[in-house]
């Protein structure tokens, strides 16, 4: 069995869930933080994974992604720091009585605060385990199109939806990206807590939680922040599989330090 170990945040969401399933099928050891552990295990069993696979390869940590102790337990399954972190955290849209901002989010700073929590947890782990100097993990986060500083990555027909209706969720994603970018910009390599970061900006997500229902990661249009792939939608299972194939399996390959835009 490979020594790769992957920690997941937001694994009951369709994108990260698909990455988790592919990681289990590849034989990797996986830990996942879940607010409702039974929700995650039911999703996995419903996709045909066996209970023995879950018992052998999966550690589910009951907790919250903004709690440092819960995050540390997820990053240190069996006492050893994981080699990859996948974050697909997000809030749920909530309607509100406002003409200017009719849509908000039940958890408007979950992405930014969990990014800070992961860094704090890693800092404490490195301090507490300084004697063994654990290898730094690579982090991949799932973000969104519509927040780029580069060329337009949202098709014309979706710009109102993106820039007005989804403004609250997008502000959180911007902050998360900025926290991680600033951390990795530290010129002192020893002070960086991650060996690399890969950003994934997906277009509007479709589909649910079932890795078997995508069209396949190789059907996706893939761009970068500088040359984005522009499209309307992308299926969650395909985003998750792309992350598995291009980031987890290949140790990020050419994507390290970059942002991928994914659409179908
Ligand atoms: N909707 C779109 O069209 C779209 C487009 C581009 C990008 N995105 C972003 O892409 C990412 C992945 O989306 P998705 O649809 O695959 O997943 P999702 O349905 O948004 O799932 C969000 C995940 O975050 C977890 N979560 C939220 N708050 C938490 C907390 N405090 N502690 C622990 N877990 C928490 C949820 O757990 P529970 O099961 O406990 O709720 C769930 O697993 C999200 O960030 C989403 O905003 C969305």
mmCIF file of C-alpha atoms and ligand atoms in Angstrom:
data_model
loop_
_atom_site.group_PDB
_atom_site.id
_atom_site.type_symbol
_atom_site.label_atom_id
_atom_site.label_comp_id
_atom_site.label_asym_id
_atom_site.label_seq_id
_atom_site.Cartn_x
_atom_site.Cartn_y
_atom_site.Cartn_z
ATOM 1 C CA UNK A 1 0.000 0.000 0.000
ATOM 2 C CA UNK A 2 1.160 3.528 -0.828
ATOM 3 C CA UNK A 3 2.296 5.768 2.029
ATOM 4 C CA UNK A 4 0.107 8.629 0.793
ATOM 5 C CA UNK A 5 -2.264 9.934 3.442
ATOM 6 C CA UNK A 6 -4.954 12.500 2.707
ATOM 7 C CA UNK A 7 -6.974 14.644 5.135
ATOM 8 C CA UNK A 8 -10.347 15.948 3.965
ATOM 9 C CA UNK A 9 -12.447 18.910 5.050
ATOM 10 C CA UNK A 10 -15.919 19.251 3.537
ATOM 11 C CA UNK A 11 -16.011 15.624 2.370
ATOM 12 C CA UNK A 12 -19.810 15.387 2.520
ATOM 13 C CA UNK A 13 -19.870 17.862 -0.393
ATOM 14 C CA UNK A 14 -19.850 16.290 -3.871
ATOM 15 C CA UNK A 15 -16.417 17.522 -5.041
ATOM 16 C CA UNK A 16 -14.265 16.556 -2.051
ATOM 17 C CA UNK A 17 -16.343 13.405 -1.579
ATOM 18 C CA UNK A 18 -15.382 12.181 -5.054
ATOM 19 C CA UNK A 19 -11.685 12.880 -4.372
ATOM 20 C CA UNK A 20 -12.027 10.935 -1.127
ATOM 21 C CA UNK A 21 -13.643 7.937 -2.846
ATOM 22 C CA UNK A 22 -10.923 7.828 -5.526
ATOM 23 C CA UNK A 23 -8.280 8.058 -2.799
ATOM 24 C CA UNK A 24 -9.808 5.103 -0.943
ATOM 25 C CA UNK A 25 -10.091 3.072 -4.162
ATOM 26 C CA UNK A 26 -6.394 3.770 -4.834
ATOM 27 C CA UNK A 27 -5.542 2.310 -1.432
ATOM 28 C CA UNK A 28 -4.549 5.546 0.289
ATOM 29 C CA UNK A 29 -5.115 6.180 3.962
ATOM 30 C CA UNK A 30 -7.680 8.882 4.497
ATOM 31 C CA UNK A 31 -8.919 10.983 7.381
ATOM 32 C CA UNK A 32 -11.981 13.186 7.165
ATOM 33 C CA UNK A 33 -13.465 15.721 9.510
ATOM 34 C CA UNK A 34 -17.259 15.627 9.531
ATOM 35 C CA UNK A 35 -19.878 17.456 11.559
ATOM 36 C CA UNK A 36 -22.073 14.368 11.126
ATOM 37 C CA UNK A 37 -19.862 11.284 10.682
ATOM 38 C CA UNK A 38 -22.802 8.995 9.847
ATOM 39 C CA UNK A 39 -23.671 11.260 6.875
ATOM 40 C CA UNK A 40 -20.229 10.658 5.399
ATOM 41 C CA UNK A 41 -20.127 6.907 5.983
ATOM 42 C CA UNK A 42 -23.653 6.484 4.571
ATOM 43 C CA UNK A 43 -22.626 8.399 1.447
ATOM 44 C CA UNK A 44 -19.595 6.133 0.984
ATOM 45 C CA UNK A 45 -21.492 2.885 1.525
ATOM 46 C CA UNK A 46 -24.214 4.074 -0.892
ATOM 47 C CA UNK A 47 -21.521 4.456 -3.578
ATOM 48 C CA UNK A 48 -20.538 0.814 -3.225
ATOM 49 C CA UNK A 49 -17.530 1.058 -0.928
ATOM 50 C CA UNK A 50 -17.270 -1.855 1.483
ATOM 51 C CA UNK A 51 -17.363 -1.479 5.257
ATOM 52 C CA UNK A 52 -14.014 -3.313 5.411
ATOM 53 C CA UNK A 53 -12.412 -0.623 3.173
ATOM 54 C CA UNK A 54 -13.701 2.085 5.487
ATOM 55 C CA UNK A 55 -12.505 0.191 8.579
ATOM 56 C CA UNK A 56 -9.044 -0.330 7.074
ATOM 57 C CA UNK A 57 -8.382 3.021 5.389
ATOM 58 C CA UNK A 58 -10.682 5.721 6.775
ATOM 59 C CA UNK A 59 -10.544 7.688 10.032
ATOM 60 C CA UNK A 60 -13.554 9.923 10.536
ATOM 61 C CA UNK A 61 -13.086 12.753 13.019
ATOM 62 C CA UNK A 62 -16.250 14.216 14.470
ATOM 63 C CA UNK A 63 -15.782 17.958 14.710
ATOM 64 C CA UNK A 64 -15.875 21.411 13.245
ATOM 65 C CA UNK A 65 -13.450 22.850 10.690
ATOM 66 C CA UNK A 66 -12.998 26.023 12.740
ATOM 67 C CA UNK A 67 -11.922 24.158 15.881
ATOM 68 C CA UNK A 68 -8.134 23.831 16.095
ATOM 69 C CA UNK A 69 -8.179 20.627 18.161
ATOM 70 C CA UNK A 70 -10.622 18.917 15.770
ATOM 71 C CA UNK A 71 -8.483 19.981 12.807
ATOM 72 C CA UNK A 72 -5.299 18.707 14.477
ATOM 73 C CA UNK A 73 -6.892 15.303 15.047
ATOM 74 C CA UNK A 74 -7.822 15.197 11.353
ATOM 75 C CA UNK A 75 -4.314 16.151 10.241
ATOM 76 C CA UNK A 76 -2.688 13.587 12.538
ATOM 77 C CA UNK A 77 -4.529 10.299 12.057
ATOM 78 C CA UNK A 78 -2.554 7.596 13.890
ATOM 79 C CA UNK A 79 -0.206 10.303 15.219
ATOM 80 C CA UNK A 80 1.454 11.029 11.834
ATOM 81 C CA UNK A 81 0.993 14.222 9.800
ATOM 82 C CA UNK A 82 -0.846 13.620 6.503
ATOM 83 C CA UNK A 83 0.841 14.256 3.156
ATOM 84 C CA UNK A 84 -2.167 15.959 1.474
ATOM 85 C CA UNK A 85 -5.001 18.194 2.621
ATOM 86 C CA UNK A 86 -8.126 18.600 0.472
ATOM 87 C CA UNK A 87 -10.603 21.312 1.443
ATOM 88 C CA UNK A 88 -14.020 21.536 -0.187
ATOM 89 C CA UNK A 89 -15.652 23.459 2.641
ATOM 90 C CA UNK A 90 -18.469 25.863 1.924
ATOM 91 C CA UNK A 91 -21.649 27.336 3.333
ATOM 92 C CA UNK A 92 -25.198 26.941 2.089
ATOM 93 C CA UNK A 93 -27.079 29.762 0.308
ATOM 94 C CA UNK A 94 -29.772 31.537 2.354
ATOM 95 C CA UNK A 95 -32.403 33.956 1.022
ATOM 96 C CA UNK A 96 -32.740 37.266 2.848
ATOM 97 C CA UNK A 97 -35.028 40.316 2.631
ATOM 98 C CA UNK A 98 -32.685 42.623 0.748
ATOM 99 C CA UNK A 99 -32.931 43.988 -2.764
ATOM 100 C CA UNK A 100 -29.216 44.698 -2.973
ATOM 101 C CA UNK A 101 -28.188 41.321 -1.594
ATOM 102 C CA UNK A 102 -31.064 38.811 -1.777
ATOM 103 C CA UNK A 103 -28.779 35.832 -1.260
ATOM 104 C CA UNK A 104 -26.378 35.349 1.625
ATOM 105 C CA UNK A 105 -24.753 32.312 3.190
ATOM 106 C CA UNK A 106 -25.408 30.375 6.409
ATOM 107 C CA UNK A 107 -21.682 30.380 7.162
ATOM 108 C CA UNK A 108 -20.268 33.480 5.444
ATOM 109 C CA UNK A 109 -16.655 33.086 6.557
ATOM 110 C CA UNK A 110 -16.222 29.309 6.716
ATOM 111 C CA UNK A 111 -13.576 29.153 3.981
ATOM 112 C CA UNK A 112 -11.424 31.966 5.363
ATOM 113 C CA UNK A 113 -11.728 30.893 8.996
ATOM 114 C CA UNK A 114 -11.003 27.240 8.211
ATOM 115 C CA UNK A 115 -7.899 28.244 6.219
ATOM 116 C CA UNK A 116 -6.683 30.152 9.282
ATOM 117 C CA UNK A 117 -7.563 27.201 11.513
ATOM 118 C CA UNK A 118 -5.626 24.734 9.342
ATOM 119 C CA UNK A 119 -2.545 26.975 9.458
ATOM 120 C CA UNK A 120 -2.849 27.373 13.224
ATOM 121 C CA UNK A 121 -3.245 23.616 13.662
ATOM 122 C CA UNK A 122 -0.176 22.978 11.476
ATOM 123 C CA UNK A 123 1.815 25.522 13.466
ATOM 124 C CA UNK A 124 0.967 23.757 16.723
ATOM 125 C CA UNK A 125 1.757 20.346 15.210
ATOM 126 C CA UNK A 126 5.176 21.563 14.049
ATOM 127 C CA UNK A 127 5.911 23.020 17.472
ATOM 128 C CA UNK A 128 4.763 19.924 19.354
ATOM 129 C CA UNK A 129 6.479 17.486 16.948
ATOM 130 C CA UNK A 130 9.601 19.568 16.250
ATOM 131 C CA UNK A 131 11.867 16.672 17.235
ATOM 132 C CA UNK A 132 10.567 14.454 14.407
ATOM 133 C CA UNK A 133 10.353 17.323 11.845
ATOM 134 C CA UNK A 134 7.254 16.010 10.035
ATOM 135 C CA UNK A 135 7.144 16.456 6.255
ATOM 136 C CA UNK A 136 4.906 19.340 5.232
ATOM 137 C CA UNK A 137 1.619 18.516 3.524
ATOM 138 C CA UNK A 138 0.392 19.887 0.204
ATOM 139 C CA UNK A 139 -2.995 21.613 0.308
ATOM 140 C CA UNK A 140 -5.609 21.790 -2.443
ATOM 141 C CA UNK A 141 -8.649 23.979 -1.945
ATOM 142 C CA UNK A 142 -11.846 24.200 -3.961
ATOM 143 C CA UNK A 143 -12.840 27.731 -4.849
ATOM 144 C CA UNK A 144 -14.895 29.369 -7.546
ATOM 145 C CA UNK A 145 -14.672 31.211 -10.821
ATOM 146 C CA UNK A 146 -15.831 34.835 -10.663
ATOM 147 C CA UNK A 147 -13.161 36.050 -8.220
ATOM 148 C CA UNK A 148 -10.182 36.248 -10.531
ATOM 149 C CA UNK A 149 -7.854 39.219 -10.797
ATOM 150 C CA UNK A 150 -6.912 37.947 -14.242
ATOM 151 C CA UNK A 151 -8.974 37.666 -17.437
ATOM 152 C CA UNK A 152 -12.749 37.172 -17.128
ATOM 153 C CA UNK A 153 -13.516 33.539 -16.245
ATOM 154 C CA UNK A 154 -17.339 33.739 -16.088
ATOM 155 C CA UNK A 155 -19.418 33.627 -19.298
ATOM 156 C CA UNK A 156 -21.508 36.746 -20.007
ATOM 157 C CA UNK A 157 -24.850 35.059 -19.226
ATOM 158 C CA UNK A 158 -23.776 34.202 -15.664
ATOM 159 C CA UNK A 159 -22.211 37.507 -14.606
ATOM 160 C CA UNK A 160 -25.263 38.863 -12.750
ATOM 161 C CA UNK A 161 -25.640 35.596 -10.838
ATOM 162 C CA UNK A 162 -21.959 35.551 -9.950
ATOM 163 C CA UNK A 163 -21.255 39.168 -9.128
ATOM 164 C CA UNK A 164 -24.542 40.035 -7.372
ATOM 165 C CA UNK A 165 -26.248 36.897 -6.070
ATOM 166 C CA UNK A 166 -23.123 35.028 -5.003
ATOM 167 C CA UNK A 167 -21.204 38.045 -3.668
ATOM 168 C CA UNK A 168 -21.135 36.872 -0.021
ATOM 169 C CA UNK A 169 -19.822 33.385 -0.776
ATOM 170 C CA UNK A 170 -17.295 34.825 -3.198
ATOM 171 C CA UNK A 171 -15.909 37.282 -0.674
ATOM 172 C CA UNK A 172 -15.182 34.343 1.637
ATOM 173 C CA UNK A 173 -13.385 32.473 -1.155
ATOM 174 C CA UNK A 174 -11.320 35.584 -1.962
ATOM 175 C CA UNK A 175 -10.247 35.835 1.680
ATOM 176 C CA UNK A 176 -9.353 32.134 1.837
ATOM 177 C CA UNK A 177 -7.236 32.395 -1.297
ATOM 178 C CA UNK A 178 -5.537 35.500 0.018
ATOM 179 C CA UNK A 179 -4.705 33.896 3.397
ATOM 180 C CA UNK A 180 -3.058 30.930 1.676
ATOM 181 C CA UNK A 181 -1.299 33.077 -0.959
ATOM 182 C CA UNK A 182 0.174 35.340 1.722
ATOM 183 C CA UNK A 183 1.302 32.359 3.784
ATOM 184 C CA UNK A 184 3.086 30.797 0.819
ATOM 185 C CA UNK A 185 4.642 34.153 -0.136
ATOM 186 C CA UNK A 186 6.775 34.062 3.015
ATOM 187 C CA UNK A 187 10.333 34.092 1.661
ATOM 188 C CA UNK A 188 11.489 32.046 4.643
ATOM 189 C CA UNK A 189 10.759 28.499 3.484
ATOM 190 C CA UNK A 190 11.183 27.141 7.031
ATOM 191 C CA UNK A 191 8.248 29.235 8.225
ATOM 192 C CA UNK A 192 5.896 27.936 5.556
ATOM 193 C CA UNK A 193 3.713 25.156 6.926
ATOM 194 C CA UNK A 194 2.753 23.661 3.573
ATOM 195 C CA UNK A 195 5.029 22.286 0.874
ATOM 196 C CA UNK A 196 2.666 23.706 -1.727
ATOM 197 C CA UNK A 197 -0.847 24.898 -2.486
ATOM 198 C CA UNK A 198 -3.036 24.182 -5.514
ATOM 199 C CA UNK A 199 -6.202 26.226 -6.080
ATOM 200 C CA UNK A 200 -9.151 24.824 -8.007
ATOM 201 C CA UNK A 201 -11.764 27.290 -9.257
ATOM 202 C CA UNK A 202 -14.838 25.457 -10.480
ATOM 203 C CA UNK A 203 -17.624 26.948 -12.590
ATOM 204 C CA UNK A 204 -21.258 26.444 -11.447
ATOM 205 C CA UNK A 205 -21.450 22.992 -9.869
ATOM 206 C CA UNK A 206 -23.954 20.362 -10.949
ATOM 207 C CA UNK A 207 -24.655 16.804 -9.820
ATOM 208 C CA UNK A 208 -24.549 15.356 -6.369
ATOM 209 C CA UNK A 209 -22.569 13.013 -4.198
ATOM 210 C CA UNK A 210 -21.766 9.977 -6.339
ATOM 211 C CA UNK A 211 -18.389 9.566 -7.968
ATOM 212 C CA UNK A 212 -19.894 7.258 -10.624
ATOM 213 C CA UNK A 213 -22.121 9.940 -12.150
ATOM 214 C CA UNK A 214 -19.561 12.274 -13.749
ATOM 215 C CA UNK A 215 -18.508 12.358 -17.394
ATOM 216 C CA UNK A 216 -14.871 11.772 -16.473
ATOM 217 C CA UNK A 217 -12.082 14.157 -15.486
ATOM 218 C CA UNK A 218 -10.488 14.013 -18.935
ATOM 219 C CA UNK A 219 -13.612 15.570 -20.512
ATOM 220 C CA UNK A 220 -13.103 18.805 -18.547
ATOM 221 C CA UNK A 221 -11.857 22.083 -19.978
ATOM 222 C CA UNK A 222 -8.958 23.138 -17.810
ATOM 223 C CA UNK A 223 -7.413 26.586 -17.664
ATOM 224 C CA UNK A 224 -5.274 28.677 -15.375
ATOM 225 C CA UNK A 225 -5.827 32.027 -13.691
ATOM 226 C CA UNK A 226 -3.892 33.671 -16.545
ATOM 227 C CA UNK A 227 -5.689 31.702 -19.304
ATOM 228 C CA UNK A 228 -8.955 30.500 -17.785
ATOM 229 C CA UNK A 229 -11.211 27.867 -19.286
ATOM 230 C CA UNK A 230 -14.565 29.669 -19.561
ATOM 231 C CA UNK A 231 -17.797 27.684 -19.328
ATOM 232 C CA UNK A 232 -21.130 27.473 -17.547
ATOM 233 C CA UNK A 233 -21.138 24.343 -15.418
ATOM 234 C CA UNK A 234 -19.081 21.422 -14.208
ATOM 235 C CA UNK A 235 -20.112 18.231 -12.416
ATOM 236 C CA UNK A 236 -18.974 17.737 -8.811
ATOM 237 C CA UNK A 237 -17.779 14.142 -9.406
ATOM 238 C CA UNK A 238 -15.556 15.353 -12.266
ATOM 239 C CA UNK A 239 -14.026 18.139 -10.165
ATOM 240 C CA UNK A 240 -13.264 15.625 -7.427
ATOM 241 C CA UNK A 241 -11.783 13.128 -9.846
ATOM 242 C CA UNK A 242 -9.636 15.821 -11.489
ATOM 243 C CA UNK A 243 -8.233 16.733 -8.061
ATOM 244 C CA UNK A 244 -7.454 13.100 -7.389
ATOM 245 C CA UNK A 245 -5.804 12.454 -10.764
ATOM 246 C CA UNK A 246 -3.908 15.718 -11.202
ATOM 247 C CA UNK A 247 -3.055 16.676 -7.645
ATOM 248 C CA UNK A 248 -3.191 13.772 -5.187
ATOM 249 C CA UNK A 249 -1.985 11.015 -7.498
ATOM 250 C CA UNK A 250 0.725 13.096 -9.207
ATOM 251 C CA UNK A 251 1.832 14.956 -6.085
ATOM 252 C CA UNK A 252 0.459 18.114 -7.822
ATOM 253 C CA UNK A 253 2.830 17.761 -10.792
ATOM 254 C CA UNK A 254 2.893 21.047 -12.714
ATOM 255 C CA UNK A 255 -0.014 22.477 -10.694
ATOM 256 C CA UNK A 256 1.920 23.273 -7.556
ATOM 257 C CA UNK A 257 1.542 26.980 -6.729
ATOM 258 C CA UNK A 258 -1.056 27.461 -9.484
ATOM 259 C CA UNK A 259 -4.809 27.903 -9.783
ATOM 260 C CA UNK A 260 -6.751 25.612 -12.120
ATOM 261 C CA UNK A 261 -10.092 26.707 -13.576
ATOM 262 C CA UNK A 262 -12.373 23.770 -14.340
ATOM 263 C CA UNK A 263 -15.494 23.701 -16.478
ATOM 264 C CA UNK A 264 -17.217 21.258 -18.820
HETATM 265 N N1 LIG B 1 -22.394 25.798 -5.819
HETATM 266 C C1 LIG B 1 -21.621 26.095 -6.854
HETATM 267 O O1 LIG B 1 -22.058 26.187 -7.999
HETATM 268 C C2 LIG B 1 -20.145 26.301 -6.626
HETATM 269 C C3 LIG B 1 -19.362 26.718 -7.684
HETATM 270 C C4 LIG B 1 -17.989 26.813 -7.490
HETATM 271 C C5 LIG B 1 -17.439 26.520 -6.249
HETATM 272 N N2 LIG B 1 -18.249 26.155 -5.228
HETATM 273 C C6 LIG B 1 -17.585 25.825 -3.957
HETATM 274 O O2 LIG B 1 -16.949 24.577 -4.138
HETATM 275 C C7 LIG B 1 -16.767 23.946 -2.860
HETATM 276 C C8 LIG B 1 -17.269 22.513 -2.938
HETATM 277 O O3 LIG B 1 -18.647 22.506 -3.240
HETATM 278 P P1 LIG B 1 -19.532 21.170 -3.035
HETATM 279 O O4 LIG B 1 -20.859 21.475 -3.640
HETATM 280 O O5 LIG B 1 -18.741 20.008 -3.440
HETATM 281 O O6 LIG B 1 -19.654 21.050 -1.473
HETATM 282 P P2 LIG B 1 -20.774 21.697 -0.513
HETATM 283 O O7 LIG B 1 -22.079 21.021 -0.780
HETATM 284 O O8 LIG B 1 -20.699 23.172 -0.593
HETATM 285 O O9 LIG B 1 -20.269 21.134 0.892
HETATM 286 C C9 LIG B 1 -19.714 21.955 1.857
HETATM 287 C C10 LIG B 1 -19.021 21.071 2.874
HETATM 288 O O10 LIG B 1 -18.516 21.888 3.924
HETATM 289 C C11 LIG B 1 -18.867 21.264 5.161
HETATM 290 N N3 LIG B 1 -18.887 22.255 6.218
HETATM 291 C C12 LIG B 1 -19.445 23.483 6.207
HETATM 292 N N4 LIG B 1 -19.192 24.113 7.359
HETATM 293 C C13 LIG B 1 -18.440 23.278 8.123
HETATM 294 C C14 LIG B 1 -17.834 23.362 9.396
HETATM 295 N N5 LIG B 1 -17.951 24.468 10.153
HETATM 296 N N6 LIG B 1 -17.121 22.310 9.842
HETATM 297 C C15 LIG B 1 -16.997 21.188 9.093
HETATM 298 N N7 LIG B 1 -17.531 21.046 7.876
HETATM 299 C C16 LIG B 1 -18.252 22.077 7.398
HETATM 300 C C17 LIG B 1 -20.233 20.637 4.882
HETATM 301 O O11 LIG B 1 -20.517 19.688 5.881
HETATM 302 P P3 LIG B 1 -22.019 19.282 6.317
HETATM 303 O O12 LIG B 1 -22.338 18.039 5.506
HETATM 304 O O13 LIG B 1 -21.915 19.029 7.747
HETATM 305 O O14 LIG B 1 -22.908 20.444 5.951
HETATM 306 C C18 LIG B 1 -19.934 20.016 3.524
HETATM 307 O O15 LIG B 1 -19.177 18.846 3.677
HETATM 308 C C19 LIG B 1 -17.519 24.801 -1.875
HETATM 309 O O16 LIG B 1 -16.615 25.691 -1.261
HETATM 310 C C20 LIG B 1 -18.469 25.601 -2.759
HETATM 311 O O17 LIG B 1 -18.825 26.834 -2.182
HETATM 312 C C21 LIG B 1 -19.577 26.031 -5.387
#
